[in-house]
Short mmCIF file of C-alpha atoms in Angstrom, two decimals:
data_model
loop_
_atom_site.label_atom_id
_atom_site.label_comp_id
_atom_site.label_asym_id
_atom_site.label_seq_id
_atom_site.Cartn_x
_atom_site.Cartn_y
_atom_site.Cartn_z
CA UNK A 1 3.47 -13.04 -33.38
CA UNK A 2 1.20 -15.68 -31.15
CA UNK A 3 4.88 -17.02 -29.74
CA UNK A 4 6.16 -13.59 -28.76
CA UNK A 5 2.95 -12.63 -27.28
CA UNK A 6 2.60 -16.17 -25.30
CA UNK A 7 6.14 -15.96 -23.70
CA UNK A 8 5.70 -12.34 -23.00
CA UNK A 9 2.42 -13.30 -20.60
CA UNK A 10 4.55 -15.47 -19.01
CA UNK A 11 6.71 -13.05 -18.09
CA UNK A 12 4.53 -10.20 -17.03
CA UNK A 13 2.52 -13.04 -14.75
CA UNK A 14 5.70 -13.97 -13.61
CA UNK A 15 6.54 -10.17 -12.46
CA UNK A 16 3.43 -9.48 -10.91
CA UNK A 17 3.42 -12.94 -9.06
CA UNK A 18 7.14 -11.92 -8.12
CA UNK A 19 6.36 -8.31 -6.80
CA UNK A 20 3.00 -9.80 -4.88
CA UNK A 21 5.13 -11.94 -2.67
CA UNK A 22 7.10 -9.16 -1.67
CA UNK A 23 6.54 -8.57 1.94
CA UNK A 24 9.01 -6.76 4.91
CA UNK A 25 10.60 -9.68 6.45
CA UNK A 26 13.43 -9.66 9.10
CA UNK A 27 17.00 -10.08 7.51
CA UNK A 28 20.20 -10.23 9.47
CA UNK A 29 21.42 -6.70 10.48
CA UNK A 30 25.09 -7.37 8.54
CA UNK A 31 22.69 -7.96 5.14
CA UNK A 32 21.87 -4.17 5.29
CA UNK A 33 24.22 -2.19 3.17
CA UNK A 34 24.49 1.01 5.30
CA UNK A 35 23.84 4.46 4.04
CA UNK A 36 23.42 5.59 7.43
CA UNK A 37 24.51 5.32 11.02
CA UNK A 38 22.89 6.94 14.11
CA UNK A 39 24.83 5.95 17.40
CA UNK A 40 23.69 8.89 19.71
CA UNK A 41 26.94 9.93 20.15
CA UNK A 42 26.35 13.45 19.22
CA UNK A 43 26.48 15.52 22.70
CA UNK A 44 24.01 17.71 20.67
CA UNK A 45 21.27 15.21 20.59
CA UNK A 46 18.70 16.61 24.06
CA UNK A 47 16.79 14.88 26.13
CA UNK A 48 13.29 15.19 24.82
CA UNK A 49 10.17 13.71 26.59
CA UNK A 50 6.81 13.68 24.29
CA UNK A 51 8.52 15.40 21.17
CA UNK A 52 10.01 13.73 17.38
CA UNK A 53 13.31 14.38 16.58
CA UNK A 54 14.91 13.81 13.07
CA UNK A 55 18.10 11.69 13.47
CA UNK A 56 20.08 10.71 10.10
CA UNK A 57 18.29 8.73 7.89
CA UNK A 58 15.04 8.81 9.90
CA UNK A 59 12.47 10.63 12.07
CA UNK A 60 12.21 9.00 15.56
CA UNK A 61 8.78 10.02 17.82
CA UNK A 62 6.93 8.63 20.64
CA UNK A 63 4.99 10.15 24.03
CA UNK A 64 7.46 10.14 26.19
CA UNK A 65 10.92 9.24 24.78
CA UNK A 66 14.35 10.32 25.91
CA UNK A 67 17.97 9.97 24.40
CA UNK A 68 19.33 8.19 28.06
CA UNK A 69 22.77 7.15 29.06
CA UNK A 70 23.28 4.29 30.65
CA UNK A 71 21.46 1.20 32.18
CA UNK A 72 20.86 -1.93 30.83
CA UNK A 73 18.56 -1.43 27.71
CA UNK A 74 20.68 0.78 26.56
CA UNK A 75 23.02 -1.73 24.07
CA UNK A 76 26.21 -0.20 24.94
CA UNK A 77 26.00 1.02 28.13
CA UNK A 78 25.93 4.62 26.62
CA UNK A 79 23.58 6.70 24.84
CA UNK A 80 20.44 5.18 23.07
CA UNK A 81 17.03 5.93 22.48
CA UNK A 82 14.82 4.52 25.63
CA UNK A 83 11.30 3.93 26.37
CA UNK A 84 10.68 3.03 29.55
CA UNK A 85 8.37 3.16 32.97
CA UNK A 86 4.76 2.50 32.55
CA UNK A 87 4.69 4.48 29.42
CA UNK A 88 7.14 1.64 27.83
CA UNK A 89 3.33 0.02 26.48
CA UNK A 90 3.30 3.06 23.76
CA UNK A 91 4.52 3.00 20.16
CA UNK A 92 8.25 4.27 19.17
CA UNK A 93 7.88 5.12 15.68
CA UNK A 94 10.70 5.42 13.43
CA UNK A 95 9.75 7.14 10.14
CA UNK A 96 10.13 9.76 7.25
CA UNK A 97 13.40 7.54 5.88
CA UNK A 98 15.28 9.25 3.34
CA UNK A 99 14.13 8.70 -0.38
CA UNK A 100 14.90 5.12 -1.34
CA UNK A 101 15.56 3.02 2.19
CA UNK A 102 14.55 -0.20 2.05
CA UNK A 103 16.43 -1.50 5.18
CA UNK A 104 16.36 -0.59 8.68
CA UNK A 105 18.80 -2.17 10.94
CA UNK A 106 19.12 -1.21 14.83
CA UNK A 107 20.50 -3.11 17.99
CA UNK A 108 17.94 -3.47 20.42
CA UNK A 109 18.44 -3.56 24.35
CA UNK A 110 15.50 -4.70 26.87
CA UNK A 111 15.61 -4.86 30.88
CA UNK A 112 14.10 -7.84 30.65
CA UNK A 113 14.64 -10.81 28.01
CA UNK A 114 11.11 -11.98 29.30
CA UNK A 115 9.74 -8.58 28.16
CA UNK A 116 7.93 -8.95 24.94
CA UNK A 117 8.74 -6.19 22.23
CA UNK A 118 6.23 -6.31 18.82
CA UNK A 119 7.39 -4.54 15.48
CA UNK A 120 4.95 -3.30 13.07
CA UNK A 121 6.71 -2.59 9.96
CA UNK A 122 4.96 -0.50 7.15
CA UNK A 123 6.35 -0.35 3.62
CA UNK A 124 5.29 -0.36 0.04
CA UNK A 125 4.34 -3.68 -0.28
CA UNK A 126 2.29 -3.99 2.66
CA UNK A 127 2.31 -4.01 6.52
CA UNK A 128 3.59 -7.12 8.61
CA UNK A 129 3.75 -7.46 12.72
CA UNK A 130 6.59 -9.18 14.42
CA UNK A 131 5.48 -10.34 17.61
CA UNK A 132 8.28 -11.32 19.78
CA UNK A 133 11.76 -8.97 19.20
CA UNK A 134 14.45 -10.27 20.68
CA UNK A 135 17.91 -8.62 21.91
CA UNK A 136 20.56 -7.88 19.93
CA UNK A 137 20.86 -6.60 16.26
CA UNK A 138 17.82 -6.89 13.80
CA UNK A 139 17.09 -5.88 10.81
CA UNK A 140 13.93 -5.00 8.51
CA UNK A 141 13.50 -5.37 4.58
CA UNK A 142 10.86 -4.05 2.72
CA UNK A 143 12.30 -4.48 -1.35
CA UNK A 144 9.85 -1.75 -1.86
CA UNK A 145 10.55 1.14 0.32
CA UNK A 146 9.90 1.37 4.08
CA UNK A 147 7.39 3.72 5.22
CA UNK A 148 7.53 3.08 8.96
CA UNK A 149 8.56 0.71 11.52
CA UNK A 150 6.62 0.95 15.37
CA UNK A 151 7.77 -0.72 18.91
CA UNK A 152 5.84 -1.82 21.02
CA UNK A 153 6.51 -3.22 24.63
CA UNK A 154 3.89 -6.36 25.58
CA UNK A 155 5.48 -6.24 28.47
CA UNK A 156 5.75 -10.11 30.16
CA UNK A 157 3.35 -10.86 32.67
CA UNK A 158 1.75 -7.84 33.27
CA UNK A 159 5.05 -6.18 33.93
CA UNK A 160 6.08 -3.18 31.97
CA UNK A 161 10.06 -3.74 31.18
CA UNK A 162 12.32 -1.34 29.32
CA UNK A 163 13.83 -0.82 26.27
CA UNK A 164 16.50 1.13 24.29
CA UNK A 165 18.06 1.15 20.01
CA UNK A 166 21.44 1.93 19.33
CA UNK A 167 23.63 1.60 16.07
CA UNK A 168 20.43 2.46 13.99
CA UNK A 169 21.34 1.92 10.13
CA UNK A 170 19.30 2.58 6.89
CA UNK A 171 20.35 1.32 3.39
CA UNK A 172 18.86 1.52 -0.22
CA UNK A 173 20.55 -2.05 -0.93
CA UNK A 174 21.13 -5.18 0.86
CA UNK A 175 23.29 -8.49 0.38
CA UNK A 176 22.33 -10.82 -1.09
CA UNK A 177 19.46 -9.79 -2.67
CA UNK A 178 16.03 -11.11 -1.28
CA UNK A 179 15.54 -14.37 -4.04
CA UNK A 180 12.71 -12.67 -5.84
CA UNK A 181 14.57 -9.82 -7.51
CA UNK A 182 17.10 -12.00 -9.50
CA UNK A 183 14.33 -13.22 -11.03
CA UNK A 184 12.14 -10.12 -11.97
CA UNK A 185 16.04 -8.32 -13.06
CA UNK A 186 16.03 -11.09 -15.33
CA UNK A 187 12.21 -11.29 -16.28
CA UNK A 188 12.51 -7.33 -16.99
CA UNK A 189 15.50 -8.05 -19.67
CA UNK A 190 14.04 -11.23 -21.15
CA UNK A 191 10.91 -8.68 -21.96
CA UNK A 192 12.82 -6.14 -23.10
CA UNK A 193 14.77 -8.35 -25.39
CA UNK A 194 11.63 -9.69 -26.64
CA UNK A 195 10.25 -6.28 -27.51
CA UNK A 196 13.31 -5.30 -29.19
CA UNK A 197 13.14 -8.21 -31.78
CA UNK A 198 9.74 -8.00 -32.50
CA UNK A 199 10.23 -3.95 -33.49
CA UNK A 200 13.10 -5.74 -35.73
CA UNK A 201 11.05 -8.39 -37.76
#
């Protein structure tokens, strides 16, 4: 009937409005429910200048990277992925997640705090650039999927600094949920409900 059809508007504007605002967004790097860990560790990882190399959970390329241990973008003093020198101005690009990731996590190391790091992160929502990355653990959220996620070094006053990830994580969930899915879980039932009463009367 006219009421049915009324409140069930409502609830399909209120989905699409839900799933437009749906953007990747930085979340805290403890939010991400892993999947999977990469720590380098693995004494079978090479060094590989100018090549991509498929780490768990995600493909990792860039012109002239290198799995490096030590110095001080490297978060734990130990193994890490690094970009540095003059070619530190390129894009890393992590990509080719495993079916469902949402979440990205990593701990980032720089040379230089002053150095300016910029993440463009791709997913199925839509693209967003973060400008200014700072040390320590981040994380990324697309409620989507992530596609990709690209570093860049600004460097800080025309110097070219250095910079290394460690502890990369992926995940297919995160806690708490970002506030819009609560919402369209609920808006998805209240439809369904709706549709199953109407096939009734």
């Amino acid at each position: 009937d006219m009421k049915l059809r009324i409140i069930a508007t409502a609830l399909a504007f209120v989905i699409s409005s839900t799933s437009a605002q749906a953007a990747p967004s930085l979340i805290a790097y403890g939010d991400i429910n892993q999947a999977t860990l990469e720590d380098f560790e693995d004494s079978s990882i090479p060094t590989f200048p100018g090549s991509t190399y498929a780490f768990d959970g995600f493909d990792y390329s860039s012109g002239s990277t290198r799995v490096s241990a030590g110095g001080n973008s490297c978060p734990n003093s130990s193994e890490c992925v690094f970009a540095g020198g003059a070619s530190g101005l390129s894009g890393r690009l992590l990509d080719v997640f495993q079916s469902g990731t949402i979440a990205l996590g990593l701990e980032m190391g720089k040379g230089r705090e002053s150095d300016d790091v910029k993440a463009t992160v791709v997913g199925a929502s839509g693209s967003r650039t973060f400008t200014t990355i700072a040390s320590g653990l981040i994380g990324f959220l697309d409620p989507h999927g992530l596609i990709s996620v690209t570093f860049d070094n600004l460097g800080a006053g025309g110097g070219v600094g250095n910079y290394g990830f460690d502890n990369v994580i992926t995940g297919t969930t995160v806690v708490p949920l970002p506030a819009g899915l609560p919402l369209l879980a609920a808006s998805l039932l209240a439809l369904g409900l709706l549709r199953r009463r109407a096939k009734g009367a």
